[in-house]
Short mmCIF file of C-alpha atoms in Angstrom, two decimals:
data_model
loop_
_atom_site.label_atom_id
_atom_site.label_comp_id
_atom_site.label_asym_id
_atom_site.label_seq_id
_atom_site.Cartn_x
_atom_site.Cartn_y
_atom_site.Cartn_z
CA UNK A 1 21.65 -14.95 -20.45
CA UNK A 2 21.60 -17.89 -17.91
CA UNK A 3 18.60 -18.87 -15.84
CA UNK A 4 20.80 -17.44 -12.64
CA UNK A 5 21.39 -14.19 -14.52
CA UNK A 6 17.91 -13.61 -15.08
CA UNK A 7 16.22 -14.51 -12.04
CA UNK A 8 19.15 -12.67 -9.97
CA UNK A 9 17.43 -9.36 -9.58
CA UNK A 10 14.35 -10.32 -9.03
CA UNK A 11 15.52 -12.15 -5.68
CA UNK A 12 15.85 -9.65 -2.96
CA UNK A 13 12.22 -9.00 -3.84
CA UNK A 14 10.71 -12.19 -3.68
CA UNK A 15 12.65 -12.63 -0.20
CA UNK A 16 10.36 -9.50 0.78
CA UNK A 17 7.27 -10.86 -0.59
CA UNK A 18 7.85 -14.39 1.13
CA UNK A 19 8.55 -13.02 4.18
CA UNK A 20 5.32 -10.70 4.24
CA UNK A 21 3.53 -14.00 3.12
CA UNK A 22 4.59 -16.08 5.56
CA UNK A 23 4.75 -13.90 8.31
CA UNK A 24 8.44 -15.62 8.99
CA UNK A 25 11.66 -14.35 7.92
CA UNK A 26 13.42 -18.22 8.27
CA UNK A 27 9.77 -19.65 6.55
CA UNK A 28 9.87 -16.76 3.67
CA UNK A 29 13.44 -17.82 3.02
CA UNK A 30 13.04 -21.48 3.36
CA UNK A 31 9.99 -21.24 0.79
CA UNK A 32 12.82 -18.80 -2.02
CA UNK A 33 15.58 -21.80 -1.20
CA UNK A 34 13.06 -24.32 -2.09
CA UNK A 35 12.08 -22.36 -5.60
CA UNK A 36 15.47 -22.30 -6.23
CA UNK A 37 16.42 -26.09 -5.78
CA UNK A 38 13.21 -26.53 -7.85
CA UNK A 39 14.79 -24.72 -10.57
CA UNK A 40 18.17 -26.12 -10.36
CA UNK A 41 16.68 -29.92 -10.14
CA UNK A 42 14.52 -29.19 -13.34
CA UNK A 43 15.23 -25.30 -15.26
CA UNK A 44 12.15 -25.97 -17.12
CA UNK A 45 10.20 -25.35 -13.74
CA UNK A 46 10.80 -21.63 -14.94
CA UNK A 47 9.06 -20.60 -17.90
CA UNK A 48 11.26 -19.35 -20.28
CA UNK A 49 8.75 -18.21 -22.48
CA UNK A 50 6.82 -15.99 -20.36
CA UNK A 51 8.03 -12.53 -17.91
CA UNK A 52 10.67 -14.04 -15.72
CA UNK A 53 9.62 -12.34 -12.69
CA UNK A 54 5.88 -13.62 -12.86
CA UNK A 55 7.09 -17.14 -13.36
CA UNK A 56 9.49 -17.17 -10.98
CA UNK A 57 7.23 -15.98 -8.45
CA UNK A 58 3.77 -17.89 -9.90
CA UNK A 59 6.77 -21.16 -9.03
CA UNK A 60 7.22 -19.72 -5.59
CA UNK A 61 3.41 -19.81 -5.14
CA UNK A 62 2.60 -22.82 -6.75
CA UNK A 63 5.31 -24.50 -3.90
CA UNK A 64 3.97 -22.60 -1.30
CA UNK A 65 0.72 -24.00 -1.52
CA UNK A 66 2.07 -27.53 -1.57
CA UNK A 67 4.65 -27.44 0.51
CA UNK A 68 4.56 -26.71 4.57
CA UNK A 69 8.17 -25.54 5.13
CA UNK A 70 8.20 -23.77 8.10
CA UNK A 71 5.38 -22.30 9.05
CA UNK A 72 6.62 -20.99 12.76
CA UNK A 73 6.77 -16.95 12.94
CA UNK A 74 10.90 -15.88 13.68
CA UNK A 75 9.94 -13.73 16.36
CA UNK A 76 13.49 -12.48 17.16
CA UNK A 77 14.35 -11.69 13.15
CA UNK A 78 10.78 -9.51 13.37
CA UNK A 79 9.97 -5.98 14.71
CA UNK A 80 6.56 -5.12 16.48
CA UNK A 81 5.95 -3.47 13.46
CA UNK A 82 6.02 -6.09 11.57
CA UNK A 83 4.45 -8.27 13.76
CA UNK A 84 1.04 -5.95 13.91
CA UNK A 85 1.12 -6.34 9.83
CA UNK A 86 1.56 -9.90 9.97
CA UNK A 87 -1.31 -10.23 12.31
CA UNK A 88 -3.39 -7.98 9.92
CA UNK A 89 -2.21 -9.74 6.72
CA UNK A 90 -3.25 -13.05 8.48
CA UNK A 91 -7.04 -11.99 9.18
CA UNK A 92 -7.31 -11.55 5.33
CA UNK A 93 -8.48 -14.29 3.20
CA UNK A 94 -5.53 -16.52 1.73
CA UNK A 95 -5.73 -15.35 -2.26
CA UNK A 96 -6.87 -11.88 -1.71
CA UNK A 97 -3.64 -11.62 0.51
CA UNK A 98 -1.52 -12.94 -2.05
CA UNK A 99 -3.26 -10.61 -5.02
CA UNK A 100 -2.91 -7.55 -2.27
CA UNK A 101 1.30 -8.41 -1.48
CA UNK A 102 1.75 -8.81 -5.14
CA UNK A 103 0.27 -5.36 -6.13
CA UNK A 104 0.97 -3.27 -3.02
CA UNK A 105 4.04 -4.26 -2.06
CA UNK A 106 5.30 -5.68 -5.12
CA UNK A 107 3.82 -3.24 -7.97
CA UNK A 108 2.58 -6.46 -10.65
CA UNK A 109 -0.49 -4.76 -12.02
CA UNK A 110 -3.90 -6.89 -13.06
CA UNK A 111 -2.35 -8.75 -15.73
CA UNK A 112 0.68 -9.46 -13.97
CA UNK A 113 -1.30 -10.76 -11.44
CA UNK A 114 -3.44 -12.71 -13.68
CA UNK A 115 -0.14 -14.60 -14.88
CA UNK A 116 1.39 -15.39 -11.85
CA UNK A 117 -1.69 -16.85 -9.66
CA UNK A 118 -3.48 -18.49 -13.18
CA UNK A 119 -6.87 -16.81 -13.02
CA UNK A 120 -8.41 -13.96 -15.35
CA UNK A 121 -7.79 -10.66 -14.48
CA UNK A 122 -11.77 -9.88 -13.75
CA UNK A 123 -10.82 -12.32 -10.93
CA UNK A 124 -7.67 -10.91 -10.03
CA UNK A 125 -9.64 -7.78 -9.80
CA UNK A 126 -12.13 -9.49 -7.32
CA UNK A 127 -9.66 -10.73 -5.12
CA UNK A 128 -7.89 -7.17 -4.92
CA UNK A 129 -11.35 -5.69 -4.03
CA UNK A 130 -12.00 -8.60 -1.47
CA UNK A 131 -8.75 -8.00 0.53
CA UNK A 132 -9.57 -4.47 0.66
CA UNK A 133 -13.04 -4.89 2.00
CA UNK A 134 -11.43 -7.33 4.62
CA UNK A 135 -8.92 -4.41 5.31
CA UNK A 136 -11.38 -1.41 5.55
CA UNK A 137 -13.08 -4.20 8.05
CA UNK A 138 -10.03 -4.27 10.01
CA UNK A 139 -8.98 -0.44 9.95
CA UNK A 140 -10.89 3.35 10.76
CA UNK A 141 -9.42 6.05 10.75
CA UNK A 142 -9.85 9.96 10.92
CA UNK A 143 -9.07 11.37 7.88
CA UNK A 144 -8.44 15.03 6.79
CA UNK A 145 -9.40 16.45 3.60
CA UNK A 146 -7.44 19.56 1.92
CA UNK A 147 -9.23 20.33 -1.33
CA UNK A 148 -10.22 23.58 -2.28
CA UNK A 149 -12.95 22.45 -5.07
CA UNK A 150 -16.43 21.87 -3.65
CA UNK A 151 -17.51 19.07 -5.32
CA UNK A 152 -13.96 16.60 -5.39
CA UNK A 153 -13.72 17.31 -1.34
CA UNK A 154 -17.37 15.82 -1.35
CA UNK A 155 -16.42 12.62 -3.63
CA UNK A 156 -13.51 12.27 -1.50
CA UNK A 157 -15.61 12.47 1.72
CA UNK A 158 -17.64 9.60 0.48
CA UNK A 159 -15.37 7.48 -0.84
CA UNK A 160 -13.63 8.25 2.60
CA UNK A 161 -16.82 7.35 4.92
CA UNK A 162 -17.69 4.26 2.83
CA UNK A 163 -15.12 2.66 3.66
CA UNK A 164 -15.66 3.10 7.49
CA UNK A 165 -13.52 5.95 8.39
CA UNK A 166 -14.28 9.63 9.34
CA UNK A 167 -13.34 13.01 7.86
CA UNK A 168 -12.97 15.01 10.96
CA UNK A 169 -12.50 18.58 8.59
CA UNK A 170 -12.01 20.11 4.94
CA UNK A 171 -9.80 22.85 4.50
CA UNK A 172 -9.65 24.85 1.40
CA UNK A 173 -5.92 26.54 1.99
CA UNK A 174 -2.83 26.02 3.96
CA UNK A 175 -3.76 27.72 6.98
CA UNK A 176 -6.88 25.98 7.36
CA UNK A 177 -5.19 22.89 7.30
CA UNK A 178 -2.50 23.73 9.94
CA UNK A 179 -5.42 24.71 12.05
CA UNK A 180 -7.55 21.25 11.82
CA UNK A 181 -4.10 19.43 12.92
CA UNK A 182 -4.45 21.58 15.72
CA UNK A 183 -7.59 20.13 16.97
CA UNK A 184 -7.38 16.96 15.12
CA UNK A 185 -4.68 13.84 15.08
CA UNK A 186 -5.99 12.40 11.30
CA UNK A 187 -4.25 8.81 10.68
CA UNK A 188 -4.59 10.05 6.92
CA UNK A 189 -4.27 12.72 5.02
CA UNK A 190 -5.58 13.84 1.39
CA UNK A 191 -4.52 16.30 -0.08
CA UNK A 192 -4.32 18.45 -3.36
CA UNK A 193 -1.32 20.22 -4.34
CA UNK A 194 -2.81 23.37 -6.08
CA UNK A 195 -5.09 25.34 -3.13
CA UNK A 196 -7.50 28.02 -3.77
CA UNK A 197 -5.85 30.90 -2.24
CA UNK A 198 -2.65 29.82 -4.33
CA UNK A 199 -0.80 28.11 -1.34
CA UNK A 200 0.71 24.91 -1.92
CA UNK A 201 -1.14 21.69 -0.51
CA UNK A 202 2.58 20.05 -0.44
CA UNK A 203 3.56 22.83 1.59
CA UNK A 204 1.37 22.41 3.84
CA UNK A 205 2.03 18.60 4.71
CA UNK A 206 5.64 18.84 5.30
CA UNK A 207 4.81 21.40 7.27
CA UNK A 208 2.45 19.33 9.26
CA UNK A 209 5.10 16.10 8.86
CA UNK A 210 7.35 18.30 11.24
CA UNK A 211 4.75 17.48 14.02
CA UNK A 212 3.42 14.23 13.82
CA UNK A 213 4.03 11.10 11.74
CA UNK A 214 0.62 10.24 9.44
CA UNK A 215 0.55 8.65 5.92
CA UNK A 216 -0.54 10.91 3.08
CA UNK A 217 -2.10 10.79 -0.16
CA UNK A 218 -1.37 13.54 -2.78
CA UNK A 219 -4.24 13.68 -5.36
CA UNK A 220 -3.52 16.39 -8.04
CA UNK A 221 -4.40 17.62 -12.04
CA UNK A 222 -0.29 17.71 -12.43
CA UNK A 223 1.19 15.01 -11.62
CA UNK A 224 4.00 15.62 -14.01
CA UNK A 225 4.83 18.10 -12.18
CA UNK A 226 5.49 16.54 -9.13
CA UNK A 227 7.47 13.02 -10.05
CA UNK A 228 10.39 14.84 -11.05
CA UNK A 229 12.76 12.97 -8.83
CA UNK A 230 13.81 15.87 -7.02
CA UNK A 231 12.26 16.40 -3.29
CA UNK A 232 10.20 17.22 -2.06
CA UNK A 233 8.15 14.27 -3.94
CA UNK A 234 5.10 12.86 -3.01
CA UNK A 235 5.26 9.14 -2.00
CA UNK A 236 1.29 9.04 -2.80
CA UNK A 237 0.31 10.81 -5.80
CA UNK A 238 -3.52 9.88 -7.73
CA UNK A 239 -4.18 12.24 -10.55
CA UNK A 240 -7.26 13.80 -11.64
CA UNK A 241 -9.32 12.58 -12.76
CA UNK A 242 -9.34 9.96 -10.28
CA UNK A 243 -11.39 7.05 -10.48
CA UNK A 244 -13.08 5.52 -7.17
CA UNK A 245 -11.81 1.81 -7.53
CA UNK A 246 -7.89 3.58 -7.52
CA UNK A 247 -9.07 5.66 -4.82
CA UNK A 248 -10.33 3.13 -2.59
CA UNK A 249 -7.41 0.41 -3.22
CA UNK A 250 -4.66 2.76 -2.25
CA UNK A 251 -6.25 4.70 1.06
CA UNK A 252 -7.23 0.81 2.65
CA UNK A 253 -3.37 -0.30 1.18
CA UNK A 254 -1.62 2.61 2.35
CA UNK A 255 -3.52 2.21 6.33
CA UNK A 256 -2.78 -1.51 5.66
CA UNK A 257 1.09 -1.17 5.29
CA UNK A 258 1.23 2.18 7.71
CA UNK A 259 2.39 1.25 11.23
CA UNK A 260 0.73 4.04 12.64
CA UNK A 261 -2.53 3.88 11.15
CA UNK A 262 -4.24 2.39 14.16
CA UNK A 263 -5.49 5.66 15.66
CA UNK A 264 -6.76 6.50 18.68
CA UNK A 265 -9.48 8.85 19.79
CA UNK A 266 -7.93 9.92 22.94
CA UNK A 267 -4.29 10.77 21.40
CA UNK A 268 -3.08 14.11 22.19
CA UNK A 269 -3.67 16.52 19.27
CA UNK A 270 -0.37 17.23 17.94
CA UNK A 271 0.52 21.02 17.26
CA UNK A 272 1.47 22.21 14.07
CA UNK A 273 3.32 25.61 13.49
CA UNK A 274 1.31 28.01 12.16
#
């Protein structure tokens, strides 16, 4: 396989990630047309010995850092949106917002990571945990809780709290939960899937995503039973036994990348059908 062949499907992504980098859709390509010319002026810039996607992009980086190719934010080519994340991206440390892009938005896990910027993965892990400090700095929410076991609702509350949001209620079944939406706008959502009266948490969400847009996490014993491909499918899912460090990472990366997630006391409380 050619050096073009490999490094071919791995482009559209690193477009993504060097536009989210950079802030710039013209800088984020500039910065993929300069790893490219690197590798056509010299193919042994790529590693051929090592994962193709984490040298390709640990190439992209290393340029990035030593090159200023455009560093001026395409304000027609981005939305609001977009702009809002770029702004929050930008209040984050430089390597903790690389280690954050590369496993939320691009899936590498630790050792991936670890490869691609050259450090260890204890430090990769560091850097993760730093970027989502400086995001639970940057981000409160109100959160709602539907768990029908005691004891997980109160690890989740304090998982939830320590990172500087609020838990405005717990409910235990489906109709509990449609009735905290009607007093409360969360800008998250946890949920199990299995509820003590034998309603279905999933149920229950959809129901309440007819109302009002708000991100959701799915935490559940069965998780098997849920990623089957066939909707509808939780975009969120932890399973059970969860540990805090996975909790924590995805609720700040999930408010991070949400465009709603910047709530607001005084919004209207949306209704929910009951």
């Amino acid at each position: 396989m050619s050096i073009s062949q490999a490094i071919a499907p791995h482009l559209p992504q690193l477009r993504r990630f060097a536009r989210a980098l950079t802030g710039s859709q013209k800088g984020g390509d500039a910065y993929v047309v300069e790893t490219l010319e690197a590798i056509v002026a010299d193919p042994s810039n790529l590693d051929a010995g090592a994962d193709v996607r984490c040298s390709l992009y640990k190439l992209f980086l290393n340029l990035w850092r030593s090159v200023s190719v455009n560093t001026l934010t395409d304000a027609a080519a981005v939305s609001t949106d977009e702009i809002g994340t770029t702004r929050r991206l930008e209040a984050i440390s430089i390597m903790p917002r690389v280690v954050l892009l590369l496993t939320a938005l691009e899936g590498f896990d630790l050792a991936e990571v670890s490869r691609t910027v050259g450090c260890t993965a204890e430090e990769a892990r560091a850097l993760l945990d730093e970027a989502n400090s400086e995001i639970a700095a940057q981000i409160s929410t109100d959160v709602l809780i539907i768990e029908d076991e005691p004891l997980i609702a109160l690890d989740l509350q304090n998982v939830v709290e320590d990172l500087g949001h609020k838990v405005v209620d717990v409910a235990r079944t489906h109709r509990e939960a449609l009735k905290a939406v009607q007093h409360h706008q969360p800008g998250l959502i946890l949920a199990d899937i299995q509820l003590a009266d034998g309603s279905s948490g999933l149920e229950a969400v959809n129901e309440i995503l007819g109302a009002f847009e708000v991100p959701v996490i799915f935490i559940t014993a069965y998780p098997e039973r849920f990623l089957t491909g066939a909707p509808p499918e939780p975009a969120f899912l932890i399973a059970k036994p969860f540990s805090v460090e996975t909790l924590r990472a995805v609720i700040s990366q999930v408010l991070f990348f949400d465009r709603k997630s910047h709530r607001r006391a005084s919004a209207p409380a949306a209704s929910a059908r009951a």
